[in-house]
């Protein structure tokens, strides 16, 4: 009887260890807010700003979400090009985490609003969407 | 017999540990940020007003339009749309509308802002079958209910699109007259033919 239990015990314990390791690494979502929290924040903040009011911000960073090929054709002065697909890259983390106002622009409002939602979910502050 | 007891105690302890293992911080978050970004970049999640007009005209019964404007602003909705203001998307009466596999939900608002918020929340919760109408009601009114006659220099495609939109307009508003848009390619300017000299002395 003893001999049949030992291998079973080893298998079960090793599976358990494996599970613990997996739960540590897999699927760590960086999103900070639950759906209800983001709903409240999105409703209560007025983050869309008019083109004309751009001057009211002190040292804003203008973030252009378009693809580089469109950005290179024409873009606003001092705008930074961060294509939407690369928005989660580590190199931009510092920029988003900084205190300066960040104004998001894209070639349609849907993309700019989505980027705002995603970045706000990640806990970044001082984000605005520029109205076209 | 003893080793069995020890073994069962160990398994019990492991079960207890597994129960207190840190799970996801927020249970309501189904997608992580990278999956969410993938959804945002997927063009099939969006629907244009022209595609919507075609869907509505074909009478697709699986289309469910969801208007997210506040109740006070809910007037002149799209055909067969229901009103679910963004404040009440989690209320019992409406929550099930977003989390289902039967209907094709098309979310729209007056413009893109509110509809995008609702759409992002449904995506974050991992719900399927939710689509976003690009441009919202404003684009619908501008492009479908009052399409602009293309410029004379416009391409054949633009004239075809205009024809389609006018037909859709007739379908949705019941307008009778259908101004004809004909594409007339600009003909090259032809020089005047030289006239033969006639008459003269003979």
Tab-separated table of N, CA and C in Angstrom, chain A residues 1-2 5 8-10 12-13 16-17 19-20 23-24 27-39 42-43 45-48 67 84-90 108-111 113-118 121-122 131, chain B residues 3-4 7 10-11 13-15 17-18 21-26 28-37 39-41 43 46 70 85-90 111-114 116-121 124-125 132-135:
chain	number	residue	atom	x	y	z
A	1	UNK	N	0.824	-1.205	0.000
A	1	UNK	CA	0.000	0.000	0.000
A	1	UNK	C	0.853	1.248	0.000
A	2	UNK	N	1.917	1.232	0.804
A	2	UNK	CA	2.804	2.380	0.908
A	2	UNK	C	3.389	2.750	-0.444
A	5	UNK	N	1.209	4.813	-2.830
A	5	UNK	CA	0.835	6.179	-2.479
A	5	UNK	C	1.960	7.169	-2.757
A	8	UNK	N	2.145	8.802	-6.214
A	8	UNK	CA	0.953	9.648	-6.366
A	8	UNK	C	1.146	10.968	-5.638
A	9	UNK	N	1.697	10.872	-4.402
A	9	UNK	CA	1.923	12.079	-3.614
A	9	UNK	C	2.899	13.005	-4.329
A	10	UNK	N	3.956	12.422	-4.875
A	10	UNK	CA	4.951	13.251	-5.569
A	10	UNK	C	4.318	13.967	-6.748
A	12	UNK	N	1.149	14.747	-7.253
A	12	UNK	CA	0.196	15.788	-6.845
A	12	UNK	C	0.917	17.010	-6.324
A	13	UNK	N	1.965	16.791	-5.543
A	13	UNK	CA	2.692	17.947	-4.999
A	13	UNK	C	3.380	18.728	-6.101
A	16	UNK	N	0.921	20.800	-7.898
A	16	UNK	CA	0.543	21.947	-7.080
A	16	UNK	C	1.581	23.060	-7.164
A	17	UNK	N	2.863	22.674	-7.086
A	17	UNK	CA	3.943	23.662	-7.210
A	17	UNK	C	3.895	24.368	-8.543
A	19	UNK	N	1.294	24.843	-10.394
A	19	UNK	CA	0.139	25.748	-10.385
A	19	UNK	C	0.486	27.081	-9.719
A	20	UNK	N	1.193	26.973	-8.577
A	20	UNK	CA	1.554	28.194	-7.847
A	20	UNK	C	2.451	29.075	-8.709
A	23	UNK	N	0.389	30.697	-11.511
A	23	UNK	CA	-0.500	31.762	-11.061
A	23	UNK	C	0.280	33.036	-10.757
A	24	UNK	N	1.581	32.887	-10.529
A	24	UNK	CA	2.414	34.051	-10.267
A	24	UNK	C	2.671	34.845	-11.529
A	27	UNK	N	-1.002	36.016	-16.919
A	27	UNK	CA	-2.227	36.798	-16.968
A	27	UNK	C	-2.292	37.891	-15.921
A	28	UNK	N	-1.191	38.545	-15.692
A	28	UNK	CA	-1.220	39.677	-14.779
A	28	UNK	C	-1.752	40.886	-15.526
A	29	UNK	N	-2.947	41.250	-15.251
A	29	UNK	CA	-3.518	42.406	-15.921
A	29	UNK	C	-3.050	43.670	-15.214
A	30	UNK	N	-2.608	44.647	-16.016
A	30	UNK	CA	-2.163	45.891	-15.410
A	30	UNK	C	-3.314	46.877	-15.242
A	31	UNK	N	-4.463	46.506	-15.732
A	31	UNK	CA	-5.603	47.411	-15.611
A	31	UNK	C	-5.948	47.578	-14.144
A	32	UNK	N	-6.138	48.830	-13.753
A	32	UNK	CA	-6.263	49.092	-12.324
A	32	UNK	C	-7.707	49.234	-11.867
A	33	UNK	N	-8.601	49.566	-12.777
A	33	UNK	CA	-9.962	49.876	-12.356
A	33	UNK	C	-10.926	48.805	-12.824
A	34	UNK	N	-11.941	48.574	-12.045
A	34	UNK	CA	-12.981	47.655	-12.491
A	34	UNK	C	-13.885	48.395	-13.463
A	35	UNK	N	-14.736	47.618	-14.142
A	35	UNK	CA	-15.598	48.214	-15.158
A	35	UNK	C	-16.473	49.316	-14.572
A	36	UNK	N	-16.944	49.104	-13.357
A	36	UNK	CA	-17.825	50.119	-12.761
A	36	UNK	C	-17.063	51.377	-12.407
A	37	UNK	N	-15.812	51.207	-11.956
A	37	UNK	CA	-15.010	52.385	-11.610
A	37	UNK	C	-14.692	53.210	-12.849
A	38	UNK	N	-14.299	52.533	-13.926
A	38	UNK	CA	-13.948	53.286	-15.135
A	38	UNK	C	-15.196	53.947	-15.714
A	39	UNK	N	-16.350	53.288	-15.553
A	39	UNK	CA	-17.594	53.911	-16.031
A	39	UNK	C	-17.830	55.228	-15.296
A	42	UNK	N	-15.184	57.853	-16.389
A	42	UNK	CA	-15.426	58.338	-17.749
A	42	UNK	C	-16.622	59.286	-17.781
A	43	UNK	N	-17.621	59.004	-16.959
A	43	UNK	CA	-18.805	59.862	-16.938
A	43	UNK	C	-18.504	61.202	-16.275
A	45	UNK	N	-15.504	62.814	-15.732
A	45	UNK	CA	-14.447	63.712	-16.208
A	45	UNK	C	-14.770	64.217	-17.603
A	46	UNK	N	-14.474	65.490	-17.777
A	46	UNK	CA	-14.670	66.079	-19.092
A	46	UNK	C	-13.299	66.200	-19.742
A	47	UNK	N	-12.946	65.202	-20.491
A	47	UNK	CA	-11.564	65.139	-20.981
A	47	UNK	C	-11.413	65.590	-22.424
A	48	UNK	N	-12.517	65.903	-23.076
A	48	UNK	CA	-12.408	66.366	-24.456
A	48	UNK	C	-12.190	67.867	-24.482
A	67	UNK	N	-0.408	56.428	-37.706
A	67	UNK	CA	0.745	55.656	-38.150
A	67	UNK	C	1.824	56.621	-38.655
A	84	UNK	N	-0.934	53.955	-32.263
A	84	UNK	CA	-1.822	53.307	-31.304
A	84	UNK	C	-1.353	51.888	-30.973
A	85	UNK	N	-0.815	51.195	-31.982
A	85	UNK	CA	-0.412	49.811	-31.751
A	85	UNK	C	0.787	49.707	-30.811
A	86	UNK	N	1.526	50.812	-30.642
A	86	UNK	CA	2.727	50.755	-29.797
A	86	UNK	C	2.520	51.466	-28.467
A	87	UNK	N	1.281	51.762	-28.155
A	87	UNK	CA	1.002	52.614	-27.009
A	87	UNK	C	1.424	51.969	-25.684
A	88	UNK	N	1.501	50.630	-25.660
A	88	UNK	CA	1.856	49.955	-24.412
A	88	UNK	C	3.344	49.661	-24.298
A	89	UNK	N	4.116	50.089	-25.292
A	89	UNK	CA	5.557	49.821	-25.234
A	89	UNK	C	6.192	50.482	-24.016
A	90	UNK	N	7.218	49.819	-23.511
A	90	UNK	CA	7.829	50.303	-22.273
A	90	UNK	C	8.473	51.670	-22.433
A	108	UNK	N	-9.307	59.592	-36.064
A	108	UNK	CA	-10.731	59.671	-35.738
A	108	UNK	C	-10.943	59.666	-34.228
A	109	UNK	N	-12.056	60.206	-33.819
A	109	UNK	CA	-12.304	60.393	-32.386
A	109	UNK	C	-12.407	59.059	-31.639
A	110	UNK	N	-12.851	58.017	-32.346
A	110	UNK	CA	-12.999	56.711	-31.697
A	110	UNK	C	-11.660	56.255	-31.134
A	111	UNK	N	-10.631	56.328	-31.967
A	111	UNK	CA	-9.307	55.850	-31.536
A	111	UNK	C	-8.774	56.685	-30.372
A	113	UNK	N	-10.458	58.386	-28.135
A	113	UNK	CA	-11.219	58.086	-26.920
A	113	UNK	C	-10.837	56.728	-26.343
A	114	UNK	N	-10.614	55.757	-27.230
A	114	UNK	CA	-10.218	54.430	-26.753
A	114	UNK	C	-8.871	54.496	-26.054
A	115	UNK	N	-7.950	55.242	-26.659
A	115	UNK	CA	-6.625	55.374	-26.049
A	115	UNK	C	-6.751	56.029	-24.681
A	116	UNK	N	-7.636	57.022	-24.573
A	116	UNK	CA	-7.846	57.679	-23.276
A	116	UNK	C	-8.340	56.666	-22.254
A	117	UNK	N	-9.329	55.853	-22.655
A	117	UNK	CA	-9.883	54.859	-21.734
A	117	UNK	C	-8.796	53.881	-21.285
A	118	UNK	N	-8.013	53.405	-22.232
A	118	UNK	CA	-6.993	52.397	-21.916
A	118	UNK	C	-5.945	52.976	-20.978
A	121	UNK	N	-7.208	53.558	-17.556
A	121	UNK	CA	-7.287	52.260	-16.882
A	121	UNK	C	-5.958	51.842	-16.298
A	122	UNK	N	-4.886	52.225	-16.978
A	122	UNK	CA	-3.556	51.850	-16.506
A	122	UNK	C	-3.086	52.760	-15.384
A	131	UNK	N	-10.337	67.560	-29.580
A	131	UNK	CA	-11.450	67.457	-30.519
A	131	UNK	C	-10.973	67.884	-31.894
B	3	UNK	N	0.799	6.760	6.673
B	3	UNK	CA	1.222	7.607	5.553
B	3	UNK	C	-0.003	8.143	4.802
B	4	UNK	N	-1.062	7.357	4.777
B	4	UNK	CA	-2.294	7.817	4.132
B	4	UNK	C	-2.861	9.047	4.828
B	7	UNK	N	-0.739	12.016	4.149
B	7	UNK	CA	-0.979	12.436	2.773
B	7	UNK	C	-2.272	13.253	2.654
B	10	UNK	N	-1.841	16.653	4.065
B	10	UNK	CA	-1.074	17.525	3.160
B	10	UNK	C	-1.973	18.054	2.037
B	11	UNK	N	-2.762	17.149	1.443
B	11	UNK	CA	-3.646	17.575	0.341
B	11	UNK	C	-4.644	18.610	0.833
B	13	UNK	N	-4.219	20.712	3.256
B	13	UNK	CA	-3.487	21.967	3.451
B	13	UNK	C	-3.260	22.663	2.114
B	14	UNK	N	-2.912	21.865	1.080
B	14	UNK	CA	-2.669	22.460	-0.233
B	14	UNK	C	-3.942	23.101	-0.779
B	15	UNK	N	-5.046	22.418	-0.553
B	15	UNK	CA	-6.328	22.980	-0.999
B	15	UNK	C	-6.600	24.310	-0.332
B	17	UNK	N	-4.367	26.412	0.865
B	17	UNK	CA	-3.448	27.421	0.304
B	17	UNK	C	-3.960	27.887	-1.059
B	18	UNK	N	-4.401	26.928	-1.879
B	18	UNK	CA	-4.885	27.278	-3.215
B	18	UNK	C	-6.069	28.230	-3.119
B	21	UNK	N	-4.796	31.712	-2.584
B	21	UNK	CA	-3.837	32.235	-3.570
B	21	UNK	C	-4.363	33.535	-4.162
B	22	UNK	N	-3.476	34.526	-4.350
B	22	UNK	CA	-3.956	35.771	-4.944
B	22	UNK	C	-4.424	35.531	-6.368
B	23	UNK	N	-5.666	35.826	-6.620
B	23	UNK	CA	-6.214	35.670	-7.960
B	23	UNK	C	-6.112	36.986	-8.700
B	24	UNK	N	-7.000	37.222	-9.628
B	24	UNK	CA	-7.018	38.516	-10.284
B	24	UNK	C	-7.483	39.559	-9.287
B	25	UNK	N	-6.891	40.742	-9.422
B	25	UNK	CA	-7.227	41.802	-8.495
B	25	UNK	C	-8.686	42.218	-8.679
B	26	UNK	N	-9.054	42.413	-9.932
B	26	UNK	CA	-10.421	42.825	-10.231
B	26	UNK	C	-11.122	41.717	-10.986
B	28	UNK	N	-13.920	41.757	-12.318
B	28	UNK	CA	-14.716	42.192	-13.464
B	28	UNK	C	-13.847	42.448	-14.684
B	29	UNK	N	-12.530	42.410	-14.522
B	29	UNK	CA	-11.665	42.605	-15.682
B	29	UNK	C	-11.351	41.254	-16.297
B	30	UNK	N	-11.808	41.055	-17.513
B	30	UNK	CA	-11.598	39.778	-18.171
B	30	UNK	C	-10.398	39.828	-19.100
B	31	UNK	N	-10.183	40.956	-19.757
B	31	UNK	CA	-9.073	41.063	-20.692
B	31	UNK	C	-7.961	41.865	-20.036
B	32	UNK	N	-6.721	41.520	-20.336
B	32	UNK	CA	-5.657	42.387	-19.863
B	32	UNK	C	-5.406	43.473	-20.918
B	33	UNK	N	-4.482	44.397	-20.592
B	33	UNK	CA	-4.371	45.585	-21.431
B	33	UNK	C	-3.938	45.254	-22.862
B	34	UNK	N	-3.130	44.211	-23.043
B	34	UNK	CA	-2.680	43.894	-24.399
B	34	UNK	C	-3.824	43.324	-25.236
B	35	UNK	N	-4.639	42.482	-24.603
B	35	UNK	CA	-5.794	41.928	-25.327
B	35	UNK	C	-6.772	43.039	-25.697
B	36	UNK	N	-6.903	43.990	-24.782
B	36	UNK	CA	-7.807	45.112	-25.039
B	36	UNK	C	-7.310	45.934	-26.220
B	37	UNK	N	-5.990	46.140	-26.271
B	37	UNK	CA	-5.417	46.893	-27.382
B	37	UNK	C	-5.628	46.152	-28.698
B	39	UNK	N	-8.125	44.281	-29.429
B	39	UNK	CA	-9.527	44.508	-29.813
B	39	UNK	C	-9.697	45.891	-30.420
B	40	UNK	N	-8.997	46.875	-29.843
B	40	UNK	CA	-9.115	48.238	-30.340
B	40	UNK	C	-8.611	48.363	-31.766
B	41	UNK	N	-7.591	47.554	-32.091
B	41	UNK	CA	-6.974	47.667	-33.418
B	41	UNK	C	-7.702	46.844	-34.473
B	43	UNK	N	-10.305	46.017	-36.991
B	43	UNK	CA	-11.264	46.847	-37.729
B	43	UNK	C	-12.659	46.229	-37.756
B	46	UNK	N	-15.648	47.589	-35.695
B	46	UNK	CA	-16.298	48.865	-36.007
B	46	UNK	C	-17.196	48.690	-37.219
B	70	UNK	N	-28.303	59.863	-22.932
B	70	UNK	CA	-29.158	59.949	-21.745
B	70	UNK	C	-30.632	59.964	-22.151
B	85	UNK	N	-28.893	54.193	-21.421
B	85	UNK	CA	-27.949	55.257	-21.079
B	85	UNK	C	-26.726	54.667	-20.389
B	86	UNK	N	-25.602	55.340	-20.548
B	86	UNK	CA	-24.342	54.785	-20.016
B	86	UNK	C	-24.413	54.605	-18.501
B	87	UNK	N	-25.257	55.411	-17.823
B	87	UNK	CA	-25.345	55.277	-16.366
B	87	UNK	C	-25.984	53.960	-15.938
B	88	UNK	N	-26.783	53.375	-16.825
B	88	UNK	CA	-27.522	52.189	-16.392
B	88	UNK	C	-27.077	50.912	-17.099
B	89	UNK	N	-25.843	50.905	-17.644
B	89	UNK	CA	-25.446	49.683	-18.347
B	89	UNK	C	-25.216	48.503	-17.402
B	90	UNK	N	-25.016	48.780	-16.118
B	90	UNK	CA	-24.821	47.667	-15.187
B	90	UNK	C	-26.090	47.302	-14.427
B	111	UNK	N	-22.278	61.365	-30.673
B	111	UNK	CA	-20.963	61.347	-31.326
B	111	UNK	C	-20.209	60.123	-30.815
B	112	UNK	N	-18.891	60.123	-30.957
B	112	UNK	CA	-18.146	58.912	-30.634
B	112	UNK	C	-17.878	58.716	-29.146
B	113	UNK	N	-17.896	59.791	-28.368
B	113	UNK	CA	-17.333	59.718	-27.023
B	113	UNK	C	-18.029	58.692	-26.123
B	114	UNK	N	-19.320	58.875	-25.883
B	114	UNK	CA	-20.017	57.991	-24.944
B	114	UNK	C	-20.081	56.556	-25.465
B	116	UNK	N	-18.012	55.069	-27.359
B	116	UNK	CA	-16.702	54.428	-27.207
B	116	UNK	C	-16.491	53.966	-25.777
B	117	UNK	N	-16.936	54.778	-24.816
B	117	UNK	CA	-16.796	54.383	-23.408
B	117	UNK	C	-17.540	53.086	-23.138
B	118	UNK	N	-18.792	53.027	-23.599
B	118	UNK	CA	-19.582	51.816	-23.359
B	118	UNK	C	-18.947	50.619	-24.056
B	119	UNK	N	-18.507	50.834	-25.274
B	119	UNK	CA	-17.919	49.736	-26.045
B	119	UNK	C	-16.655	49.210	-25.363
B	120	UNK	N	-15.817	50.139	-24.869
B	120	UNK	CA	-14.592	49.723	-24.186
B	120	UNK	C	-14.914	48.914	-22.933
B	121	UNK	N	-15.956	49.338	-22.208
B	121	UNK	CA	-16.313	48.616	-20.983
B	121	UNK	C	-16.786	47.200	-21.322
B	124	UNK	N	-13.764	45.179	-22.216
B	124	UNK	CA	-12.937	44.878	-21.056
B	124	UNK	C	-13.529	43.728	-20.250
B	125	UNK	N	-14.860	43.668	-20.234
B	125	UNK	CA	-15.527	42.584	-19.516
B	125	UNK	C	-15.506	41.286	-20.306
B	132	UNK	N	-19.166	48.914	-32.669
B	132	UNK	CA	-19.248	50.354	-32.456
B	132	UNK	C	-19.535	51.035	-33.787
B	133	UNK	N	-20.557	51.896	-33.780
B	133	UNK	CA	-20.877	52.647	-34.998
B	133	UNK	C	-19.957	53.865	-35.063
B	134	UNK	N	-19.177	53.922	-36.131
B	134	UNK	CA	-18.217	55.021	-36.258
B	134	UNK	C	-18.937	56.308	-36.623
B	135	UNK	N	-18.694	57.354	-35.828
B	135	UNK	CA	-19.266	58.660	-36.151
B	135	UNK	C	-20.596	58.906	-35.462
